[in-house]
Amino acid sequence: MTKKEKLQKLKDSMQRDMALPLRKGATQLVFGEGDPETEIMFIGEGPGYWEDQKGSPFVGNAGAFLNQLLITAGLTREKVFITNVVHHRPPQNRDPEPSEIAAYQPYLNEMIDIIDPKIIVTLGRFSMGKFLPNAKITSVHGKKFDVNWKGKNLVAVPMYHPAAGLRSVDVKQQTLDDFKKLPGILEETRNKDNNKKEEVKQMTLV
Ligand code: URA
């Protein structure tokens, strides 16, 4: 099965899962979208009004800023994969509760397993908490962290949530500066991976 087919299968099982706690108040599932073969995945908080209407992540005001941030990083939505920690809109756009995040977690984890990205960019504190539980966004934003997540070596890059950039000029500028670092982080991560693969090849040759 291709990654695309595996993601479709996962989406189908989420659509059938009547136990998902936020589904009653939502119009539809906002699974996530983008290139299943990408090296870089973005995880936000949860769908808002427009995402709930359209079934796609980050298509409202925060999404427009995210599109701008991606261009700053030399990326586009089509080249990355974008999803959230919860995949139905919380009522009145309230924060997702820990039990709700936990209910959607197995699906998000499987999404990550299928896509198998080199880099995960977290947007806001809820997705940051998944990889860097004790971090403070004010001191870690825009930095790269090597994390071992479920036995997988990943690079996590915590970013401010794009909506925070719409509320503060300072945060907006810092987020633009942080996204400008992504191409360098991607290059460095690719080189490190290639060196590791080369080392393994050399070891098997001797
Ligand atoms: N905010 C999020 O965290 N996710 C979305 O999809 C939209 C807004």
PDB file of C-alpha atoms and ligand atoms in Angstrom:
ATOM      1  CA  MET A   1       0.000   0.000   0.000  1.00  0.00           C
ATOM      2  CA  THR A   2       1.250   3.500  -0.751  1.00  0.00           C
ATOM      3  CA  LYS A   3       1.380   6.165   1.956  1.00  0.00           C
ATOM      4  CA  LYS A   4      -1.561   7.864   0.249  1.00  0.00           C
ATOM      5  CA  GLU A   5      -3.618   4.678   0.429  1.00  0.00           C
ATOM      6  CA  LYS A   6      -2.646   4.105   4.061  1.00  0.00           C
ATOM      7  CA  LEU A   7      -3.711   7.653   4.958  1.00  0.00           C
ATOM      8  CA  GLN A   8      -7.037   7.181   3.169  1.00  0.00           C
ATOM      9  CA  LYS A   9      -7.619   3.989   5.143  1.00  0.00           C
ATOM     10  CA  LEU A  10      -6.826   5.829   8.382  1.00  0.00           C
ATOM     11  CA  LYS A  11      -9.169   8.668   7.415  1.00  0.00           C
ATOM     12  CA  ASP A  12     -11.936   6.134   6.716  1.00  0.00           C
ATOM     13  CA  SER A  13     -11.487   4.580  10.148  1.00  0.00           C
ATOM     14  CA  MET A  14     -11.624   8.003  11.816  1.00  0.00           C
ATOM     15  CA  GLN A  15     -14.807   8.755   9.945  1.00  0.00           C
ATOM     16  CA  ARG A  16     -16.321   5.541  11.290  1.00  0.00           C
ATOM     17  CA  ASP A  17     -15.164   6.133  14.875  1.00  0.00           C
ATOM     18  CA  MET A  18     -18.287   7.269  16.738  1.00  0.00           C
ATOM     19  CA  ALA A  19     -16.362   7.470  20.028  1.00  0.00           C
ATOM     20  CA  LEU A  20     -14.319  10.519  18.995  1.00  0.00           C
ATOM     21  CA  PRO A  21     -15.356  13.065  21.621  1.00  0.00           C
ATOM     22  CA  LEU A  22     -15.623  16.264  19.552  1.00  0.00           C
ATOM     23  CA  ARG A  23     -17.462  14.841  16.558  1.00  0.00           C
ATOM     24  CA  LYS A  24     -20.997  15.654  17.792  1.00  0.00           C
ATOM     25  CA  GLY A  25     -20.479  19.420  17.738  1.00  0.00           C
ATOM     26  CA  ALA A  26     -18.534  19.460  14.477  1.00  0.00           C
ATOM     27  CA  THR A  27     -19.665  19.636  10.850  1.00  0.00           C
ATOM     28  CA  GLN A  28     -17.017  17.247   9.590  1.00  0.00           C
ATOM     29  CA  LEU A  29     -13.665  15.588  10.162  1.00  0.00           C
ATOM     30  CA  VAL A  30     -10.600  17.711   9.385  1.00  0.00           C
ATOM     31  CA  PHE A  31      -8.105  14.910   8.853  1.00  0.00           C
ATOM     32  CA  GLY A  32      -5.172  16.842   7.425  1.00  0.00           C
ATOM     33  CA  GLU A  33      -3.759  17.229   3.937  1.00  0.00           C
ATOM     34  CA  GLY A  34      -0.677  17.664   1.824  1.00  0.00           C
ATOM     35  CA  ASP A  35       2.039  15.474   0.371  1.00  0.00           C
ATOM     36  CA  PRO A  36       2.135  12.038   2.079  1.00  0.00           C
ATOM     37  CA  GLU A  37       5.760  11.666   0.903  1.00  0.00           C
ATOM     38  CA  THR A  38       6.913  14.923   2.521  1.00  0.00           C
ATOM     39  CA  GLU A  39       9.916  15.246   4.818  1.00  0.00           C
ATOM     40  CA  ILE A  40       8.220  17.918   6.893  1.00  0.00           C
ATOM     41  CA  MET A  41       4.942  17.783   8.778  1.00  0.00           C
ATOM     42  CA  PHE A  42       3.103  20.621  10.563  1.00  0.00           C
ATOM     43  CA  ILE A  43       0.840  19.965  13.542  1.00  0.00           C
ATOM     44  CA  GLY A  44      -1.519  22.633  14.858  1.00  0.00           C
ATOM     45  CA  GLU A  45      -4.135  22.654  17.573  1.00  0.00           C
ATOM     46  CA  GLY A  46      -7.577  21.974  16.142  1.00  0.00           C
ATOM     47  CA  PRO A  47      -9.990  23.076  13.432  1.00  0.00           C
ATOM     48  CA  GLY A  48     -11.739  26.438  13.797  1.00  0.00           C
ATOM     49  CA  TYR A  49     -14.870  27.726  12.055  1.00  0.00           C
ATOM     50  CA  TRP A  50     -13.551  27.736   8.474  1.00  0.00           C
ATOM     51  CA  GLU A  51     -11.700  24.462   8.807  1.00  0.00           C
ATOM     52  CA  ASP A  52     -14.912  22.860  10.098  1.00  0.00           C
ATOM     53  CA  GLN A  53     -16.831  24.289   7.141  1.00  0.00           C
ATOM     54  CA  LYS A  54     -14.312  23.253   4.497  1.00  0.00           C
ATOM     55  CA  GLY A  55     -12.823  20.054   5.922  1.00  0.00           C
ATOM     56  CA  SER A  56      -9.246  21.310   5.465  1.00  0.00           C
ATOM     57  CA  PRO A  57      -6.746  22.452   8.103  1.00  0.00           C
ATOM     58  CA  PHE A  58      -5.603  26.074   8.383  1.00  0.00           C
ATOM     59  CA  VAL A  59      -7.892  27.706   5.826  1.00  0.00           C
ATOM     60  CA  GLY A  60      -9.019  30.707   7.933  1.00  0.00           C
ATOM     61  CA  ASN A  61      -7.025  33.781   8.997  1.00  0.00           C
ATOM     62  CA  ALA A  62      -4.342  31.770  10.789  1.00  0.00           C
ATOM     63  CA  GLY A  63      -4.112  29.616   7.658  1.00  0.00           C
ATOM     64  CA  ALA A  64      -3.526  32.638   5.437  1.00  0.00           C
ATOM     65  CA  PHE A  65      -0.612  33.603   7.681  1.00  0.00           C
ATOM     66  CA  LEU A  66       0.653  30.009   7.678  1.00  0.00           C
ATOM     67  CA  ASN A  67       0.656  30.085   3.854  1.00  0.00           C
ATOM     68  CA  GLN A  68       2.791  33.246   4.013  1.00  0.00           C
ATOM     69  CA  LEU A  69       5.124  31.595   6.539  1.00  0.00           C
ATOM     70  CA  LEU A  70       5.519  28.539   4.311  1.00  0.00           C
ATOM     71  CA  ILE A  71       6.478  30.727   1.354  1.00  0.00           C
ATOM     72  CA  THR A  72       9.050  32.447   3.601  1.00  0.00           C
ATOM     73  CA  ALA A  73      10.532  28.988   4.159  1.00  0.00           C
ATOM     74  CA  GLY A  74      10.513  28.170   0.428  1.00  0.00           C
ATOM     75  CA  LEU A  75       7.638  25.727   0.946  1.00  0.00           C
ATOM     76  CA  THR A  76       3.994  25.459  -0.082  1.00  0.00           C
ATOM     77  CA  ARG A  77       1.048  23.604   1.428  1.00  0.00           C
ATOM     78  CA  GLU A  78       1.257  21.051  -1.383  1.00  0.00           C
ATOM     79  CA  LYS A  79       4.856  20.161  -0.462  1.00  0.00           C
ATOM     80  CA  VAL A  80       4.219  19.518   3.242  1.00  0.00           C
ATOM     81  CA  PHE A  81       1.582  17.737   5.329  1.00  0.00           C
ATOM     82  CA  ILE A  82      -0.577  19.766   7.720  1.00  0.00           C
ATOM     83  CA  THR A  83      -2.755  18.375  10.504  1.00  0.00           C
ATOM     84  CA  ASN A  84      -3.830  19.055  14.102  1.00  0.00           C
ATOM     85  CA  VAL A  85      -3.835  17.366  17.526  1.00  0.00           C
ATOM     86  CA  VAL A  86      -7.634  17.091  17.371  1.00  0.00           C
ATOM     87  CA  HIS A  87      -9.482  16.580  14.104  1.00  0.00           C
ATOM     88  CA  HIS A  88     -12.943  17.918  14.909  1.00  0.00           C
ATOM     89  CA  ARG A  89     -13.661  21.527  15.854  1.00  0.00           C
ATOM     90  CA  PRO A  90     -13.939  22.107  19.624  1.00  0.00           C
ATOM     91  CA  PRO A  91     -17.167  23.996  20.480  1.00  0.00           C
ATOM     92  CA  GLN A  92     -16.724  27.790  20.241  1.00  0.00           C
ATOM     93  CA  ASN A  93     -13.071  27.203  19.320  1.00  0.00           C
ATOM     94  CA  ARG A  94     -12.190  26.462  22.931  1.00  0.00           C
ATOM     95  CA  ASP A  95      -8.902  24.750  23.781  1.00  0.00           C
ATOM     96  CA  PRO A  96      -8.990  20.977  23.407  1.00  0.00           C
ATOM     97  CA  GLU A  97      -9.058  19.178  26.764  1.00  0.00           C
ATOM     98  CA  PRO A  98      -6.366  16.635  27.691  1.00  0.00           C
ATOM     99  CA  SER A  99      -8.891  13.753  27.431  1.00  0.00           C
ATOM    100  CA  GLU A 100      -9.861  14.940  23.934  1.00  0.00           C
ATOM    101  CA  ILE A 101      -6.241  15.191  22.804  1.00  0.00           C
ATOM    102  CA  ALA A 102      -5.731  11.665  24.189  1.00  0.00           C
ATOM    103  CA  ALA A 103      -8.725  10.332  22.228  1.00  0.00           C
ATOM    104  CA  TYR A 104      -7.363  11.592  18.893  1.00  0.00           C
ATOM    105  CA  GLN A 105      -3.763  10.716  19.724  1.00  0.00           C
ATOM    106  CA  PRO A 106      -3.666   7.144  18.324  1.00  0.00           C
ATOM    107  CA  TYR A 107      -4.816   8.506  14.938  1.00  0.00           C
ATOM    108  CA  LEU A 108      -2.276  11.331  14.963  1.00  0.00           C
ATOM    109  CA  ASN A 109       0.449   8.866  15.938  1.00  0.00           C
ATOM    110  CA  GLU A 110      -0.488   6.599  13.054  1.00  0.00           C
ATOM    111  CA  MET A 111      -0.492   9.555  10.686  1.00  0.00           C
ATOM    112  CA  ILE A 112       3.067  10.349  11.784  1.00  0.00           C
ATOM    113  CA  ASP A 113       4.078   6.692  11.443  1.00  0.00           C
ATOM    114  CA  ILE A 114       2.705   6.527   7.888  1.00  0.00           C
ATOM    115  CA  ILE A 115       4.215   9.811   6.698  1.00  0.00           C
ATOM    116  CA  ASP A 116       7.452   9.184   8.606  1.00  0.00           C
ATOM    117  CA  PRO A 117       8.708  12.772   8.285  1.00  0.00           C
ATOM    118  CA  LYS A 118      12.236  13.902   9.146  1.00  0.00           C
ATOM    119  CA  ILE A 119      10.970  17.109  10.752  1.00  0.00           C
ATOM    120  CA  ILE A 120       7.843  17.910  12.734  1.00  0.00           C
ATOM    121  CA  VAL A 121       7.004  21.571  13.108  1.00  0.00           C
ATOM    122  CA  THR A 122       4.650  22.130  16.019  1.00  0.00           C
ATOM    123  CA  LEU A 123       2.324  25.109  15.806  1.00  0.00           C
ATOM    124  CA  GLY A 124       1.382  26.261  19.292  1.00  0.00           C
ATOM    125  CA  ARG A 125       1.632  24.720  22.737  1.00  0.00           C
ATOM    126  CA  PHE A 126      -0.651  21.688  22.344  1.00  0.00           C
ATOM    127  CA  SER A 127       1.376  20.007  19.633  1.00  0.00           C
ATOM    128  CA  MET A 128       4.645  21.204  21.208  1.00  0.00           C
ATOM    129  CA  GLY A 129       3.613  19.355  24.381  1.00  0.00           C
ATOM    130  CA  LYS A 130       3.538  16.104  22.458  1.00  0.00           C
ATOM    131  CA  PHE A 131       7.266  16.167  21.680  1.00  0.00           C
ATOM    132  CA  LEU A 132       8.718  18.643  24.206  1.00  0.00           C
ATOM    133  CA  PRO A 133       6.486  18.270  27.254  1.00  0.00           C
ATOM    134  CA  ASN A 134       8.334  20.643  29.561  1.00  0.00           C
ATOM    135  CA  ALA A 135       9.361  23.307  27.075  1.00  0.00           C
ATOM    136  CA  LYS A 136       8.359  26.951  27.237  1.00  0.00           C
ATOM    137  CA  ILE A 137       7.450  28.326  23.816  1.00  0.00           C
ATOM    138  CA  THR A 138       8.980  31.757  24.590  1.00  0.00           C
ATOM    139  CA  SER A 139      12.436  30.205  24.986  1.00  0.00           C
ATOM    140  CA  VAL A 140      12.325  27.341  22.446  1.00  0.00           C
ATOM    141  CA  HIS A 141      10.487  28.749  19.416  1.00  0.00           C
ATOM    142  CA  GLY A 142      12.347  28.392  16.122  1.00  0.00           C
ATOM    143  CA  LYS A 143      14.960  26.026  17.589  1.00  0.00           C
ATOM    144  CA  LYS A 144      15.636  22.501  16.463  1.00  0.00           C
ATOM    145  CA  PHE A 145      15.416  19.563  18.896  1.00  0.00           C
ATOM    146  CA  ASP A 146      16.480  15.978  18.267  1.00  0.00           C
ATOM    147  CA  VAL A 147      13.784  13.856  19.842  1.00  0.00           C
ATOM    148  CA  ASN A 148      13.348  10.146  20.177  1.00  0.00           C
ATOM    149  CA  TRP A 149       9.675   9.609  19.659  1.00  0.00           C
ATOM    150  CA  LYS A 150       8.386   6.038  19.936  1.00  0.00           C
ATOM    151  CA  GLY A 151      11.867   4.773  18.990  1.00  0.00           C
ATOM    152  CA  LYS A 152      12.069   7.060  15.969  1.00  0.00           C
ATOM    153  CA  ASN A 153      14.650   9.819  15.641  1.00  0.00           C
ATOM    154  CA  LEU A 154      12.862  12.991  14.718  1.00  0.00           C
ATOM    155  CA  VAL A 155      13.672  16.664  14.600  1.00  0.00           C
ATOM    156  CA  ALA A 156      11.019  18.795  16.312  1.00  0.00           C
ATOM    157  CA  VAL A 157      10.856  22.516  15.638  1.00  0.00           C
ATOM    158  CA  PRO A 158       8.408  24.319  17.926  1.00  0.00           C
ATOM    159  CA  MET A 159       6.857  27.456  16.457  1.00  0.00           C
ATOM    160  CA  TYR A 160       4.386  29.961  17.828  1.00  0.00           C
ATOM    161  CA  HIS A 161       0.852  29.264  16.643  1.00  0.00           C
ATOM    162  CA  PRO A 162       0.169  31.415  13.529  1.00  0.00           C
ATOM    163  CA  ALA A 163      -2.881  32.928  15.300  1.00  0.00           C
ATOM    164  CA  ALA A 164      -0.514  34.316  17.970  1.00  0.00           C
ATOM    165  CA  GLY A 165       1.352  36.121  15.193  1.00  0.00           C
ATOM    166  CA  LEU A 166      -1.920  37.762  14.159  1.00  0.00           C
ATOM    167  CA  ARG A 167      -2.402  39.110  17.698  1.00  0.00           C
ATOM    168  CA  SER A 168       1.085  40.550  18.216  1.00  0.00           C
ATOM    169  CA  VAL A 169       3.424  42.349  15.813  1.00  0.00           C
ATOM    170  CA  ASP A 170       6.448  41.105  17.780  1.00  0.00           C
ATOM    171  CA  VAL A 171       5.367  37.466  17.644  1.00  0.00           C
ATOM    172  CA  LYS A 172       4.560  37.873  13.942  1.00  0.00           C
ATOM    173  CA  GLN A 173       8.103  39.083  13.203  1.00  0.00           C
ATOM    174  CA  GLN A 174       9.679  36.381  15.372  1.00  0.00           C
ATOM    175  CA  THR A 175       7.619  33.706  13.610  1.00  0.00           C
ATOM    176  CA  LEU A 176       8.643  35.007  10.184  1.00  0.00           C
ATOM    177  CA  ASP A 177      12.288  34.899  11.342  1.00  0.00           C
ATOM    178  CA  ASP A 178      11.815  31.382  12.750  1.00  0.00           C
ATOM    179  CA  PHE A 179      10.334  30.052   9.503  1.00  0.00           C
ATOM    180  CA  LYS A 180      13.297  31.472   7.567  1.00  0.00           C
ATOM    181  CA  LYS A 181      15.457  28.981   9.479  1.00  0.00           C
ATOM    182  CA  LEU A 182      13.521  25.947   8.218  1.00  0.00           C
ATOM    183  CA  PRO A 183      15.384  25.426   4.895  1.00  0.00           C
ATOM    184  CA  GLY A 184      18.702  25.317   6.807  1.00  0.00           C
ATOM    185  CA  ILE A 185      17.281  22.898   9.386  1.00  0.00           C
ATOM    186  CA  LEU A 186      15.949  20.669   6.594  1.00  0.00           C
ATOM    187  CA  GLU A 187      19.316  20.689   4.790  1.00  0.00           C
ATOM    188  CA  GLU A 188      21.192  19.877   7.998  1.00  0.00           C
ATOM    189  CA  THR A 189      18.775  17.055   8.841  1.00  0.00           C
ATOM    190  CA  ARG A 190      19.069  15.558   5.342  1.00  0.00           C
ATOM    191  CA  ASN A 191      22.887  15.670   5.526  1.00  0.00           C
ATOM    192  CA  LYS A 192      22.898  14.034   8.944  1.00  0.00           C
ATOM    193  CA  ASP A 193      20.596  11.257   7.687  1.00  0.00           C
ATOM    194  CA  ASN A 194      22.723  10.682   4.596  1.00  0.00           C
ATOM    195  CA  ASN A 195      25.899  10.514   6.713  1.00  0.00           C
ATOM    196  CA  LYS A 196      24.248   7.971   8.981  1.00  0.00           C
ATOM    197  CA  LYS A 197      23.161   5.861   5.988  1.00  0.00           C
ATOM    198  CA  GLU A 198      26.709   6.083   4.566  1.00  0.00           C
ATOM    199  CA  GLU A 199      28.166   4.947   7.925  1.00  0.00           C
ATOM    200  CA  VAL A 200      25.860   1.916   7.992  1.00  0.00           C
ATOM    201  CA  LYS A 201      26.847   1.099   4.393  1.00  0.00           C
ATOM    202  CA  GLN A 202      30.547   1.333   5.252  1.00  0.00           C
ATOM    203  CA  MET A 203      30.050  -0.895   8.295  1.00  0.00           C
ATOM    204  CA  THR A 204      28.311  -3.567   6.245  1.00  0.00           C
ATOM    205  CA  LEU A 205      31.107  -3.422   3.632  1.00  0.00           C
ATOM    206  CA  VAL A 206      33.936  -4.143   6.096  1.00  0.00           C
TER     207      VAL A 206
HETATM  208  N1  URA B   1      -5.784  26.623  14.094  1.00  0.00           N
HETATM  209  C1  URA B   1      -5.287  25.369  14.232  1.00  0.00           C
HETATM  210  O1  URA B   1      -4.592  25.072  15.185  1.00  0.00           O
HETATM  211  N2  URA B   1      -5.562  24.487  13.290  1.00  0.00           N
HETATM  212  C2  URA B   1      -6.287  24.766  12.229  1.00  0.00           C
HETATM  213  O2  URA B   1      -6.483  23.890  11.411  1.00  0.00           O
HETATM  214  C3  URA B   1      -6.782  26.078  12.110  1.00  0.00           C
HETATM  215  C4  URA B   1      -6.531  26.985  13.050  1.00  0.00           C
END
